[in-house]
JSON list of C-alpha atoms in Angstrom, two decimals:
[
{"chain": "Q", "resi": 1, "resn": "MET", "atom": "CA", "xyz": [4.26, 11.92, 9.48]},
{"chain": "Q", "resi": 2, "resn": "GLU", "atom": "CA", "xyz": [0.57, 12.06, 8.65]},
{"chain": "Q", "resi": 3, "resn": "TYR", "atom": "CA", "xyz": [-1.41, 10.87, 5.65]},
{"chain": "Q", "resi": 4, "resn": "ARG", "atom": "CA", "xyz": [-4.77, 12.32, 4.73]},
{"chain": "Q", "resi": 5, "resn": "GLU", "atom": "CA", "xyz": [-6.59, 10.56, 1.91]},
{"chain": "Q", "resi": 6, "resn": "ARG", "atom": "CA", "xyz": [-10.11, 10.52, 0.52]},
{"chain": "Q", "resi": 7, "resn": "LYS", "atom": "CA", "xyz": [-12.10, 7.51, -0.49]},
{"chain": "Q", "resi": 8, "resn": "ARG", "atom": "CA", "xyz": [-12.40, 7.63, -4.27]},
{"chain": "Q", "resi": 9, "resn": "TRP", "atom": "CA", "xyz": [-14.77, 6.25, -6.83]},
{"chain": "Q", "resi": 10, "resn": "GLY", "atom": "CA", "xyz": [-13.62, 3.03, -8.42]},
{"chain": "Q", "resi": 11, "resn": "PHE", "atom": "CA", "xyz": [-14.00, 4.58, -11.88]},
{"chain": "Q", "resi": 12, "resn": "PHE", "atom": "CA", "xyz": [-11.45, 7.29, -12.79]},
{"chain": "Q", "resi": 13, "resn": "ALA", "atom": "CA", "xyz": [-10.44, 7.51, -9.09]},
{"chain": "Q", "resi": 14, "resn": "LEU", "atom": "CA", "xyz": [-12.41, 10.71, -8.55]},
{"chain": "Q", "resi": 15, "resn": "PRO", "atom": "CA", "xyz": [-12.58, 11.88, -4.90]},
{"chain": "Q", "resi": 16, "resn": "PHE", "atom": "CA", "xyz": [-16.34, 12.67, -4.90]},
{"chain": "Q", "resi": 17, "resn": "THR", "atom": "CA", "xyz": [-17.15, 10.87, -1.64]},
{"chain": "Q", "resi": 18, "resn": "PHE", "atom": "CA", "xyz": [-17.54, 12.15, 1.89]},
{"chain": "Q", "resi": 19, "resn": "THR", "atom": "CA", "xyz": [-15.10, 9.73, 3.52]},
{"chain": "Q", "resi": 20, "resn": "VAL", "atom": "CA", "xyz": [-11.72, 11.00, 4.73]},
{"chain": "Q", "resi": 21, "resn": "TYR", "atom": "CA", "xyz": [-9.00, 8.76, 6.17]},
{"chain": "Q", "resi": 22, "resn": "THR", "atom": "CA", "xyz": [-6.38, 10.30, 8.49]},
{"chain": "Q", "resi": 23, "resn": "ILE", "atom": "CA", "xyz": [-3.42, 8.06, 9.31]},
{"chain": "Q", "resi": 24, "resn": "LYS", "atom": "CA", "xyz": [-1.05, 9.23, 12.05]},
{"chain": "Q", "resi": 25, "resn": "GLU", "atom": "CA", "xyz": [1.71, 7.55, 14.05]},
{"chain": "Q", "resi": 26, "resn": "ASP", "atom": "CA", "xyz": [-0.63, 6.67, 16.90]},
{"chain": "Q", "resi": 27, "resn": "MET", "atom": "CA", "xyz": [-4.09, 6.20, 15.32]},
{"chain": "Q", "resi": 28, "resn": "ILE", "atom": "CA", "xyz": [-6.24, 5.88, 12.22]},
{"chain": "Q", "resi": 29, "resn": "THR", "atom": "CA", "xyz": [-9.35, 8.07, 11.98]},
{"chain": "Q", "resi": 30, "resn": "ILE", "atom": "CA", "xyz": [-12.17, 7.56, 9.48]},
{"chain": "Q", "resi": 31, "resn": "ASN", "atom": "CA", "xyz": [-14.64, 10.41, 8.98]},
{"chain": "Q", "resi": 32, "resn": "LYS", "atom": "CA", "xyz": [-17.76, 9.49, 6.99]},
{"chain": "Q", "resi": 33, "resn": "GLY", "atom": "CA", "xyz": [-20.88, 11.34, 5.94]},
{"chain": "Q", "resi": 34, "resn": "PHE", "atom": "CA", "xyz": [-22.19, 14.66, 4.75]},
{"chain": "Q", "resi": 35, "resn": "LEU", "atom": "CA", "xyz": [-25.33, 15.37, 6.78]},
{"chain": "Q", "resi": 36, "resn": "ASN", "atom": "CA", "xyz": [-24.92, 12.62, 9.38]},
{"chain": "Q", "resi": 37, "resn": "LYS", "atom": "CA", "xyz": [-21.23, 12.41, 10.21]},
{"chain": "Q", "resi": 38, "resn": "THR", "atom": "CA", "xyz": [-19.52, 9.42, 11.79]},
{"chain": "Q", "resi": 39, "resn": "GLU", "atom": "CA", "xyz": [-15.98, 9.40, 13.17]},
{"chain": "Q", "resi": 40, "resn": "ASP", "atom": "CA", "xyz": [-14.25, 6.10, 13.92]},
{"chain": "Q", "resi": 41, "resn": "ASP", "atom": "CA", "xyz": [-10.80, 5.80, 15.52]},
{"chain": "Q", "resi": 42, "resn": "CYS", "atom": "CA", "xyz": [-8.47, 2.86, 15.93]},
{"chain": "Q", "resi": 43, "resn": "TYR", "atom": "CA", "xyz": [-5.17, 2.99, 17.82]},
{"chain": "Q", "resi": 44, "resn": "MET", "atom": "CA", "xyz": [-2.13, 1.70, 15.94]},
{"chain": "Q", "resi": 45, "resn": "TYR", "atom": "CA", "xyz": [-1.14, -0.74, 18.67]},
{"chain": "Q", "resi": 46, "resn": "LYS", "atom": "CA", "xyz": [-4.41, -2.63, 18.09]},
{"chain": "Q", "resi": 47, "resn": "ILE", "atom": "CA", "xyz": [-3.63, -3.35, 14.44]},
{"chain": "Q", "resi": 48, "resn": "THR", "atom": "CA", "xyz": [-2.14, -6.82, 14.07]},
{"chain": "Q", "resi": 49, "resn": "ASP", "atom": "CA", "xyz": [-2.15, -7.36, 10.30]},
{"chain": "Q", "resi": 50, "resn": "VAL", "atom": "CA", "xyz": [-2.54, -5.32, 7.13]},
{"chain": "Q", "resi": 51, "resn": "LYS", "atom": "CA", "xyz": [-3.58, -6.48, 3.66]},
{"chain": "Q", "resi": 52, "resn": "LEU", "atom": "CA", "xyz": [-3.35, -4.49, 0.41]},
{"chain": "Q", "resi": 53, "resn": "LYS", "atom": "CA", "xyz": [-5.80, -5.37, -2.37]},
{"chain": "Q", "resi": 54, "resn": "THR", "atom": "CA", "xyz": [-5.61, -3.82, -5.82]},
{"chain": "Q", "resi": 55, "resn": "SER", "atom": "CA", "xyz": [-8.09, -4.77, -8.50]},
{"chain": "Q", "resi": 56, "resn": "PHE", "atom": "CA", "xyz": [-7.43, -4.34, -12.20]},
{"chain": "Q", "resi": 57, "resn": "TRP", "atom": "CA", "xyz": [-9.17, -0.93, -12.29]},
{"chain": "Q", "resi": 58, "resn": "GLU", "atom": "CA", "xyz": [-7.43, 0.20, -9.11]},
{"chain": "Q", "resi": 59, "resn": "ARG", "atom": "CA", "xyz": [-4.05, -0.59, -10.68]},
{"chain": "Q", "resi": 60, "resn": "ILE", "atom": "CA", "xyz": [-4.99, 1.38, -13.81]},
{"chain": "Q", "resi": 61, "resn": "PHE", "atom": "CA", "xyz": [-6.03, 4.45, -11.78]},
{"chain": "Q", "resi": 62, "resn": "GLY", "atom": "CA", "xyz": [-3.26, 4.16, -9.17]},
{"chain": "Q", "resi": 63, "resn": "THR", "atom": "CA", "xyz": [-5.40, 3.38, -6.14]},
{"chain": "Q", "resi": 64, "resn": "GLY", "atom": "CA", "xyz": [-5.75, 0.46, -3.73]},
{"chain": "Q", "resi": 65, "resn": "THR", "atom": "CA", "xyz": [-7.74, -0.86, -0.79]},
{"chain": "Q", "resi": 66, "resn": "ILE", "atom": "CA", "xyz": [-6.06, -1.48, 2.57]},
{"chain": "Q", "resi": 67, "resn": "ASP", "atom": "CA", "xyz": [-7.63, -3.91, 5.04]},
{"chain": "Q", "resi": 68, "resn": "CYS", "atom": "CA", "xyz": [-6.38, -3.47, 8.61]},
{"chain": "Q", "resi": 69, "resn": "TYR", "atom": "CA", "xyz": [-7.15, -6.20, 11.13]},
{"chain": "Q", "resi": 70, "resn": "ALA", "atom": "CA", "xyz": [-7.50, -4.86, 14.66]},
{"chain": "Q", "resi": 71, "resn": "SER", "atom": "CA", "xyz": [-7.48, -7.65, 17.22]},
{"chain": "Q", "resi": 72, "resn": "SER", "atom": "CA", "xyz": [-9.09, -5.86, 20.15]},
{"chain": "Q", "resi": 73, "resn": "ASP", "atom": "CA", "xyz": [-11.18, -3.15, 18.48]},
{"chain": "Q", "resi": 74, "resn": "LYS", "atom": "CA", "xyz": [-14.82, -3.82, 19.35]},
{"chain": "Q", "resi": 75, "resn": "THR", "atom": "CA", "xyz": [-16.48, -1.51, 16.81]},
{"chain": "Q", "resi": 76, "resn": "ASP", "atom": "CA", "xyz": [-14.50, -2.55, 13.71]},
{"chain": "Q", "resi": 77, "resn": "PRO", "atom": "CA", "xyz": [-12.28, -5.64, 13.89]},
{"chain": "Q", "resi": 78, "resn": "SER", "atom": "CA", "xyz": [-11.51, -5.02, 10.21]},
{"chain": "Q", "resi": 79, "resn": "LEU", "atom": "CA", "xyz": [-10.85, -1.44, 9.09]},
{"chain": "Q", "resi": 80, "resn": "MET", "atom": "CA", "xyz": [-11.09, -0.83, 5.34]},
{"chain": "Q", "resi": 81, "resn": "LEU", "atom": "CA", "xyz": [-9.39, 2.12, 3.66]},
{"chain": "Q", "resi": 82, "resn": "VAL", "atom": "CA", "xyz": [-11.13, 1.91, 0.29]},
{"chain": "Q", "resi": 83, "resn": "HIS", "atom": "CA", "xyz": [-9.81, 3.18, -3.09]},
{"chain": "Q", "resi": 84, "resn": "ILE", "atom": "CA", "xyz": [-7.04, 5.46, -1.80]},
{"chain": "Q", "resi": 85, "resn": "LYS", "atom": "CA", "xyz": [-4.00, 6.86, -3.57]},
{"chain": "Q", "resi": 86, "resn": "ASN", "atom": "CA", "xyz": [-0.49, 5.87, -2.37]},
{"chain": "Q", "resi": 87, "resn": "ALA", "atom": "CA", "xyz": [-1.93, 2.63, -0.97]},
{"chain": "Q", "resi": 88, "resn": "LYS", "atom": "CA", "xyz": [1.34, 0.68, -0.88]},
{"chain": "Q", "resi": 89, "resn": "GLU", "atom": "CA", "xyz": [3.21, 3.50, 0.88]},
{"chain": "Q", "resi": 90, "resn": "ILE", "atom": "CA", "xyz": [0.40, 3.91, 3.44]},
{"chain": "Q", "resi": 91, "resn": "LYS", "atom": "CA", "xyz": [0.22, 0.13, 4.03]},
{"chain": "Q", "resi": 92, "resn": "ASN", "atom": "CA", "xyz": [3.95, 0.03, 4.80]},
{"chain": "Q", "resi": 93, "resn": "PHE", "atom": "CA", "xyz": [3.59, 3.06, 7.08]},
{"chain": "Q", "resi": 94, "resn": "ILE", "atom": "CA", "xyz": [0.76, 1.37, 9.02]},
{"chain": "Q", "resi": 95, "resn": "LEU", "atom": "CA", "xyz": [2.79, -1.83, 9.40]},
{"chain": "Q", "resi": 96, "resn": "GLU", "atom": "CA", "xyz": [5.85, -0.01, 10.75]},
{"chain": "Q", "resi": 97, "resn": "GLU", "atom": "CA", "xyz": [3.94, 2.33, 13.06]},
{"chain": "Q", "resi": 98, "resn": "SER", "atom": "CA", "xyz": [1.71, -0.41, 14.46]},
{"chain": "Q", "resi": 99, "resn": "GLU", "atom": "CA", "xyz": [4.80, -2.46, 15.35]},
{"chain": "Q", "resi": 100, "resn": "LYS", "atom": "CA", "xyz": [6.44, 0.59, 16.98]},
{"chain": "Q", "resi": 101, "resn": "ALA", "atom": "CA", "xyz": [3.25, 1.33, 18.93]},
{"chain": "Q", "resi": 102, "resn": "ARG", "atom": "CA", "xyz": [3.02, -2.27, 20.20]},
{"chain": "Q", "resi": 103, "resn": "LEU", "atom": "CA", "xyz": [6.66, -2.18, 21.33]},
{"chain": "Q", "resi": 104, "resn": "LYS", "atom": "CA", "xyz": [6.17, 1.22, 22.97]},
{"chain": "Q", "resi": 105, "resn": "ARG", "atom": "CA", "xyz": [3.12, 0.01, 24.91]},
{"chain": "Q", "resi": 106, "resn": "ARG", "atom": "CA", "xyz": [4.70, -3.38, 25.53]},
{"chain": "Q", "resi": 107, "resn": "THR", "atom": "CA", "xyz": [1.59, -5.19, 24.35]},
{"chain": "Q", "resi": 108, "resn": "VAL", "atom": "CA", "xyz": [1.85, -8.86, 23.58]},
{"chain": "Q", "resi": 109, "resn": "ASN", "atom": "CA", "xyz": [-0.50, -10.72, 21.28]},
{"chain": "Q", "resi": 110, "resn": "THR", "atom": "CA", "xyz": [-1.65, -13.93, 22.90]},
{"chain": "Q", "resi": 111, "resn": "MET", "atom": "CA", "xyz": [-3.56, -16.83, 21.49]},
{"chain": "Q", "resi": 112, "resn": "ASN", "atom": "CA", "xyz": [-6.26, -18.73, 23.33]},
{"chain": "Q", "resi": 113, "resn": "LEU", "atom": "CA", "xyz": [-4.78, -22.21, 23.50]},
{"chain": "Q", "resi": 114, "resn": "SER", "atom": "CA", "xyz": [-6.62, -24.85, 25.45]},
{"chain": "Q", "resi": 115, "resn": "ALA", "atom": "CA", "xyz": [-4.40, -26.62, 27.92]},
{"chain": "Q", "resi": 116, "resn": "SER", "atom": "CA", "xyz": [-4.14, -30.34, 27.58]},
{"chain": "Q", "resi": 117, "resn": "VAL", "atom": "CA", "xyz": [-5.55, -32.12, 30.58]},
{"chain": "Q", "resi": 118, "resn": "PRO", "atom": "CA", "xyz": [-4.09, -35.56, 31.47]},
{"chain": "Q", "resi": 119, "resn": "GLY", "atom": "CA", "xyz": [-6.71, -38.27, 30.99]},
{"chain": "Q", "resi": 120, "resn": "ASP", "atom": "CA", "xyz": [-8.93, -36.10, 28.78]},
{"chain": "Q", "resi": 121, "resn": "ILE", "atom": "CA", "xyz": [-10.12, -38.38, 25.97]},
{"chain": "Q", "resi": 122, "resn": "ASP", "atom": "CA", "xyz": [-12.89, -36.34, 24.34]},
{"chain": "Q", "resi": 123, "resn": "GLY", "atom": "CA", "xyz": [-11.09, -32.94, 24.47]},
{"chain": "Q", "resi": 124, "resn": "ASP", "atom": "CA", "xyz": [-13.59, -31.10, 26.65]},
{"chain": "Q", "resi": 125, "resn": "GLY", "atom": "CA", "xyz": [-11.00, -30.13, 29.28]},
{"chain": "Q", "resi": 126, "resn": "ILE", "atom": "CA", "xyz": [-12.39, -32.49, 31.92]},
{"chain": "Q", "resi": 127, "resn": "PRO", "atom": "CA", "xyz": [-10.42, -35.63, 32.85]},
{"chain": "Q", "resi": 128, "resn": "ASP", "atom": "CA", "xyz": [-12.32, -38.77, 31.86]},
{"chain": "Q", "resi": 129, "resn": "ASP", "atom": "CA", "xyz": [-12.20, -41.80, 34.19]},
{"chain": "Q", "resi": 130, "resn": "VAL", "atom": "CA", "xyz": [-11.64, -44.88, 32.11]}
]
């Protein structure tokens, strides 16, 4: 399955912008610009969380903004799909496909937890002699 949506104006949800979002099973591609074009890709397995935001006007015109948090993407740790139609359906698709992609690649999200060191009083990781 593939979704192809355009960024829309906030007012009347008119698609008069030069930003196109392409959402596939393995990656999200954002194409921006008219004269100077920019293409940005993010693999699905990098996306760790997705947030859907709908303002009052977006609800009236049937659009929404999806914020995708990519843990290891250096160029855009937060990918915004702004004012798109079918936002809830696309958000659910991204959630499901990102989970499938992480399981397929066997990637594990780890947290940087500092190890507790015996005798460390001030929490700097070095044992303190008392």
